[in-house]
Amino acid sequence: MSEIPAKATGSEDSSGGARREAVDGLVSGDASSADAMWQSSPPGSLYDYVKVASFSIGPDGLVDQWSLRAEQIFGIPAGRALGMDPIEAFVDPDRRERGQRKMAEILDGREWTGVVPFRLPAGAADDRRDREGFAEVYVMPTRTEEGEKAAVCIVVDVRTLRTIETDLAASQAIFGQSPFGFLLIDPDLRVRRANQRFASIFGGTPDDHRGMGVHDYLPRGEAERVAATLRRVLETGDSITDMHVTGFVPGADERRHWSVNLYRVHSGSGRPIGVAWLGTDITARREAAREAAAARRNLALLNEAGARIGNSLDLETTARELLDVVVPGFCDLATVDLYQGLLAGDETPPGLADGSAEVRRVAFASAVSDAPFSGTGEPVKLGAVHHYPFNSPCADALRTGRPQKVQGEDGGLVQSTLAVPMVAHDTVVGLAQFARTKGSEPFGDRDHELAVELAARAAVCIDNARLYRREHERALILQRSLLPPGDPEASGLDIACRYLPGNVATGRAGEVGGDWFDVIELPGHRTALVVGDVMGRGLRAAVAMGELRTAVRTLAQLDLEPAEVLSQLDEIARGLGAPGGVQQATRAARRPREADLSEVYLATCVYAVYDSVTRRCTFANAGHLPPVLVEPGEPALMLDVPPGMPLGVGGEPFEEVEVELPEGALLALYTDGLVESRDHPLDEGLQAFVNALRDPSAPLEDVCDHVLNTLDTHHGEDDIALLMARVQGLPAESVGDWALPREPRSVGRAREYARAQLLDWDLEPLVDTTELLVSELVTNALRYGEGEIRLRLLLDRTLVCEVWDSGLVQPRRRRARDTDEGGRGLQLVGLLSAAWGSRRTPRGKTVWFELPLPGADTTLTDPAEALLSLF
């Protein structure tokens, strides 16, 4: 038994370790030392998996050696097993006879391998009903030192063999039949084993890939990254899931993408033996994800474009809004060029424009550089006017209305450019260029479609801005044409005024409003001051304002009282928005409670008449803000003028308030745009306006500027109209006033009074004409009037003569026949005077005429010639 020394003590464990060391040394090729075959190796040999046990049988057929692992398999300790008959010890009685025959054959010197049933030790069967086990036994005949026959038995539990067999089959099925690329990489980062799927992708057979490394499959940079990851998995044992790897497969130029899972592989004893690589091709999935991401990005860009483009009705601002959306989300550089004619306000003809026409660079944006960009040719600065060569891609895009792709020149910053015409309602309004620099992804078909959609949206907004600008300019021209030109003049008043449209007042583009003011000279050196505001904005509001202003001037010439003027305006305003016009207004006036306010324009207005002789001013208000009066040495105050209802509402009379204005007083009329804002209450704005009028003695122009500068933060987006007048009453020496009794002698006296007064005023050239006309008017007052007669001469910028009486019958001018002895008096007045007329007064009527003062530019009519012309 010397061939198997120390068997009974279980020394095969240590010897097995020595064998493992020797085998590992041979496998690794380490022959540096002859002792390497006897070095210890860590657990993980075949014997650790199989769990081999051994025992020996002596010449007497009894067990004479028993290993520790045999104790584990059979559950019999060595002390008990030694000297036992193995057949009687392990085999059931009904099978012992056959076992004894086999034992006799073995001791006769025959080798034998077979499966031997045995009783499982207590607890080894677990939940199995059958407590019988099977051991695969390999019997090797031997001899003792005395030459007697003996045997050495190697025993393996069949259950362990079947488990190994099942594990190998499962591993082979997973490894060989997996649809994913599978690699087993050893600690040296070399392929130990590859499956068929991996080989089908990279060529050859699975065995051809043994010994290859990651550098044989991947580009250098990617290989270094993957190798570092493999080392980390080997060192830490942490698994890596869904690591993306990029490379190429043999025979194809297309870049491929894989998702790789890595985990460390251990032996049965727990020793790390390598890394498992499980990879799947995700190129198609990644491309689909990119497409989905691009679709989401494009949708987000379109949503952002819808929210940000077109918020302003300004051409240049709209162009900049487009570039704010596309840079850098869609491209690296972008420009917008609009036709110069479009920006200049010219009408753009329908259809496609000529691409060689002049354009202006209105917007530029860059995510990489501030340098100008043109796409083709020389760079164009922002705001510069230029044109594209007729045969250039950009001109072709403008001419055809189709986008063009422009390749960047070698060595330049730009890789490719999309030149996209901006088309709105079949009209090309400009060109948008989107560029991507080198290193960015080139434009694709989806990018072309998105660029066209973005340019089209911006084009519609730009065209709307163009149409709005045209309407706004026309409305502004109309509005300005209806305002008094320059600083108007008035008798007994120093006038200053300001008008600021909403876009000027706020610094932003806005619609024109219906604010207006007017200064109307009335007979008798009186002046009508008007400020009004049509509610609403746009061209229709401006037109309504013009109609109301014209109506005010017409009514003022009739010399109606301020309240009567507003009453007539109220009826006119009620018909402005209705299709029935004046007839509709008349019906609405008759049925005020049934009037539909949606069909009319509402307006506010304050109308004041100032008499420079008496320095009295009569106010009437239709829903407007109160006038502000500043008397010399006194703080400013708002006049208590009943506001009344706005024009267009109807049904309510208007009240009048008469105020005497001291010499040097300052009167201010204004619209709500000056004091009203969404940022503060109206009362606060009014108080700020009153506080701004602290120095009324300053020149009126300076006062106006001071008010606007002070209230700059107090007004909103509405128009501003400001009318200021400083009282300069007619001096007493410029007025001649006489009462005449109702008798024929008064005609002569009137002539004498007039002559004496004109000579006193050094107006001798006007004496003859004035005497003649005064005589005619007094004569008419005696013949057709009633009560006392009054003659008044007023000298200011013109000479005005007024004849008052108590009669209510207004004089009527008629054409006398050749045979008539009279009826030519008013014709004579019309021929010799610059203007004449009559007006009602609270106690009768006044007939007046006006003569220009003698001067270099004045030609006086000879009274004799005028008389002869009547016959």
Coordinates of N, CA, C and O in Angstrom, one line a residue, residues 482 514 516 533-535 539-552 568-589 595-604 647-649:
L482 N -55.1 116.4 -39.5 CA -56.3 117.0 -38.9 C -55.9 117.8 -37.7 O -56.9 118.4 -37.1
G514 N -57.2 108.2 -31.1 CA -58.2 109.2 -31.6 C -58.1 110.5 -30.8 O -59.1 111.3 -30.8
W516 N -57.2 114.4 -30.2 CA -57.1 115.6 -31.0 C -57.2 116.8 -30.2 O -57.8 116.8 -29.1
D533 N -60.9 112.9 -27.3 CA -60.3 111.6 -27.4 C -61.4 110.6 -27.8 O -62.3 110.4 -27.0
V534 N -61.2 110.0 -29.0 CA -62.1 108.9 -29.4 C -61.6 107.6 -28.8 O -60.4 107.3 -28.9
M535 N -62.5 106.9 -28.1 CA -62.1 105.7 -27.5 C -61.9 104.6 -28.5 O -62.6 104.5 -29.5
L539 N -57.0 102.9 -37.5 CA -57.4 103.8 -38.5 C -58.9 104.3 -38.4 O -59.2 105.4 -38.6
R540 N -59.7 103.4 -37.9 CA -61.1 103.8 -37.8 C -61.3 104.8 -36.7 O -62.1 105.8 -36.8
A541 N -60.5 104.7 -35.6 CA -60.5 105.7 -34.5 C -60.0 107.0 -35.0 O -60.6 108.1 -34.7
A542 N -58.9 107.0 -35.9 CA -58.4 108.2 -36.4 C -59.4 108.9 -37.4 O -59.6 110.1 -37.4
V543 N -60.1 108.1 -38.2 CA -61.1 108.6 -39.1 C -62.3 109.3 -38.3 O -62.8 110.3 -38.6
A544 N -62.7 108.5 -37.2 CA -63.8 109.1 -36.4 C -63.3 110.4 -35.7 O -64.1 111.3 -35.6
M545 N -62.1 110.4 -35.3 CA -61.6 111.7 -34.7 C -61.6 112.8 -35.8 O -62.0 113.9 -35.4
G546 N -61.2 112.5 -37.0 CA -61.3 113.5 -38.0 C -62.7 114.0 -38.3 O -62.9 115.3 -38.5
E547 N -63.6 113.1 -38.3 CA -65.0 113.6 -38.5 C -65.5 114.4 -37.4 O -66.2 115.4 -37.6
L548 N -65.2 114.0 -36.1 CA -65.6 114.8 -35.0 C -64.9 116.2 -35.0 O -65.6 117.2 -34.7
R549 N -63.7 116.2 -35.3 CA -63.0 117.5 -35.4 C -63.6 118.4 -36.4 O -63.8 119.6 -36.2
T550 N -63.9 117.9 -37.6 CA -64.5 118.7 -38.6 C -65.9 119.2 -38.2 O -66.3 120.3 -38.4
A551 N -66.6 118.3 -37.5 CA -67.9 118.7 -37.0 C -67.8 119.8 -35.9 O -68.6 120.8 -35.9
V552 N -66.8 119.7 -35.1 CA -66.6 120.8 -34.1 C -66.3 122.1 -34.8 O -66.8 123.2 -34.4
Q568 N -74.8 118.7 -30.2 CA -74.8 118.3 -31.6 C -73.7 117.3 -31.9 O -73.9 116.4 -32.7
L569 N -72.6 117.4 -31.2 CA -71.5 116.4 -31.4 C -71.9 115.0 -30.9 O -71.6 114.0 -31.5
D570 N -72.7 115.0 -29.8 CA -73.2 113.8 -29.3 C -74.0 113.0 -30.3 O -73.9 111.8 -30.5
E571 N -74.9 113.7 -31.0 CA -75.7 113.1 -32.0 C -74.9 112.6 -33.2 O -75.1 111.5 -33.8
I572 N -73.9 113.4 -33.6 CA -73.0 113.0 -34.7 C -72.2 111.8 -34.3 O -72.0 110.8 -35.1
A573 N -71.7 111.7 -33.1 CA -70.9 110.6 -32.6 C -71.7 109.3 -32.6 O -71.1 108.2 -32.9
R574 N -73.0 109.4 -32.3 CA -73.8 108.2 -32.3 C -74.0 107.6 -33.7 O -74.4 106.5 -33.8
G575 N -73.8 108.4 -34.7 CA -73.9 107.9 -36.1 C -72.7 107.5 -36.8 O -72.7 106.9 -37.9
L576 N -71.5 107.7 -36.1 CA -70.2 107.4 -36.8 C -70.0 106.0 -37.1 O -69.6 105.6 -38.1
G577 N -70.3 105.1 -36.1 CA -70.1 103.7 -36.3 C -71.2 102.9 -36.9 O -71.1 101.7 -37.1
A578 N -72.3 103.6 -37.2 CA -73.5 102.9 -37.7 C -73.6 103.0 -39.2 O -73.2 104.0 -39.7
P579 N -74.1 102.0 -39.9 CA -74.3 102.1 -41.3 C -75.2 103.2 -41.8 O -75.2 103.6 -42.9
G580 N -76.1 103.6 -40.9 CA -77.1 104.6 -41.3 C -76.6 106.0 -41.2 O -77.3 106.9 -41.6
G581 N -75.4 106.2 -40.7 CA -74.8 107.6 -40.7 C -75.6 108.5 -39.9 O -76.0 108.3 -38.8
V582 N -75.8 109.7 -40.5 CA -76.5 110.8 -39.8 C -78.0 110.4 -39.5 O -78.5 110.7 -38.4
Q583 N -78.6 109.7 -40.4 CA -80.0 109.2 -40.1 C -80.0 108.3 -38.9 O -80.9 108.4 -38.0
Q584 N -79.0 107.4 -38.8 CA -79.0 106.6 -37.6 C -78.8 107.4 -36.4 O -79.4 107.1 -35.4
A585 N -77.9 108.4 -36.5 CA -77.7 109.3 -35.3 C -78.9 110.0 -34.9 O -79.2 110.1 -33.7
T586 N -79.7 110.4 -35.9 CA -81.0 111.1 -35.6 C -81.9 110.2 -34.9 O -82.6 110.6 -33.9
R587 N -82.1 109.0 -35.4 CA -83.0 108.0 -34.7 C -82.5 107.7 -33.3 O -83.3 107.6 -32.4
A588 N -81.2 107.5 -33.2 CA -80.6 107.2 -31.8 C -80.9 108.4 -30.9 O -81.2 108.2 -29.7
A589 N -80.8 109.6 -31.4 CA -81.1 110.8 -30.5 C -82.5 110.8 -30.1 O -82.8 111.2 -29.0
A595 N -80.7 103.0 -28.0 CA -79.5 103.1 -28.9 C -78.6 102.0 -28.5 O -78.4 101.6 -27.4
D596 N -78.0 101.4 -29.6 CA -77.0 100.3 -29.4 C -75.6 100.9 -29.4 O -75.1 101.4 -30.4
L597 N -75.0 101.0 -28.2 CA -73.7 101.6 -28.1 C -72.6 100.9 -28.8 O -71.5 101.4 -29.1
S598 N -72.8 99.6 -29.2 CA -71.8 98.9 -30.0 C -71.7 99.4 -31.4 O -70.7 99.1 -32.1
E599 N -72.7 100.2 -31.9 CA -72.7 100.7 -33.2 C -72.1 102.1 -33.3 O -72.1 102.7 -34.4
V600 N -71.7 102.7 -32.2 CA -71.3 104.1 -32.2 C -69.9 104.1 -31.6 O -69.4 103.2 -31.0
Y601 N -69.2 105.2 -31.9 CA -67.9 105.5 -31.3 C -68.1 106.4 -30.1 O -68.7 107.5 -30.2
L602 N -67.6 106.0 -29.0 CA -67.6 106.9 -27.8 C -66.4 107.8 -27.8 O -65.3 107.4 -28.2
A603 N -66.6 109.0 -27.4 CA -65.5 110.0 -27.3 C -65.8 110.9 -26.2 O -66.9 111.2 -25.7
T604 N -64.7 111.4 -25.6 CA -64.7 112.5 -24.6 C -64.2 113.8 -25.2 O -63.4 113.8 -26.2
L647 N -69.5 111.6 -25.5 CA -70.2 111.7 -26.7 C -70.5 110.4 -27.3 O -69.7 109.5 -27.3
G648 N -71.7 110.2 -27.8 CA -72.2 108.9 -28.3 C -73.1 108.2 -27.4 O -73.8 107.2 -27.8
V649 N -73.2 108.6 -26.1 CA -74.1 107.9 -25.2 C -75.5 108.5 -25.4 O -76.5 107.8 -25.5

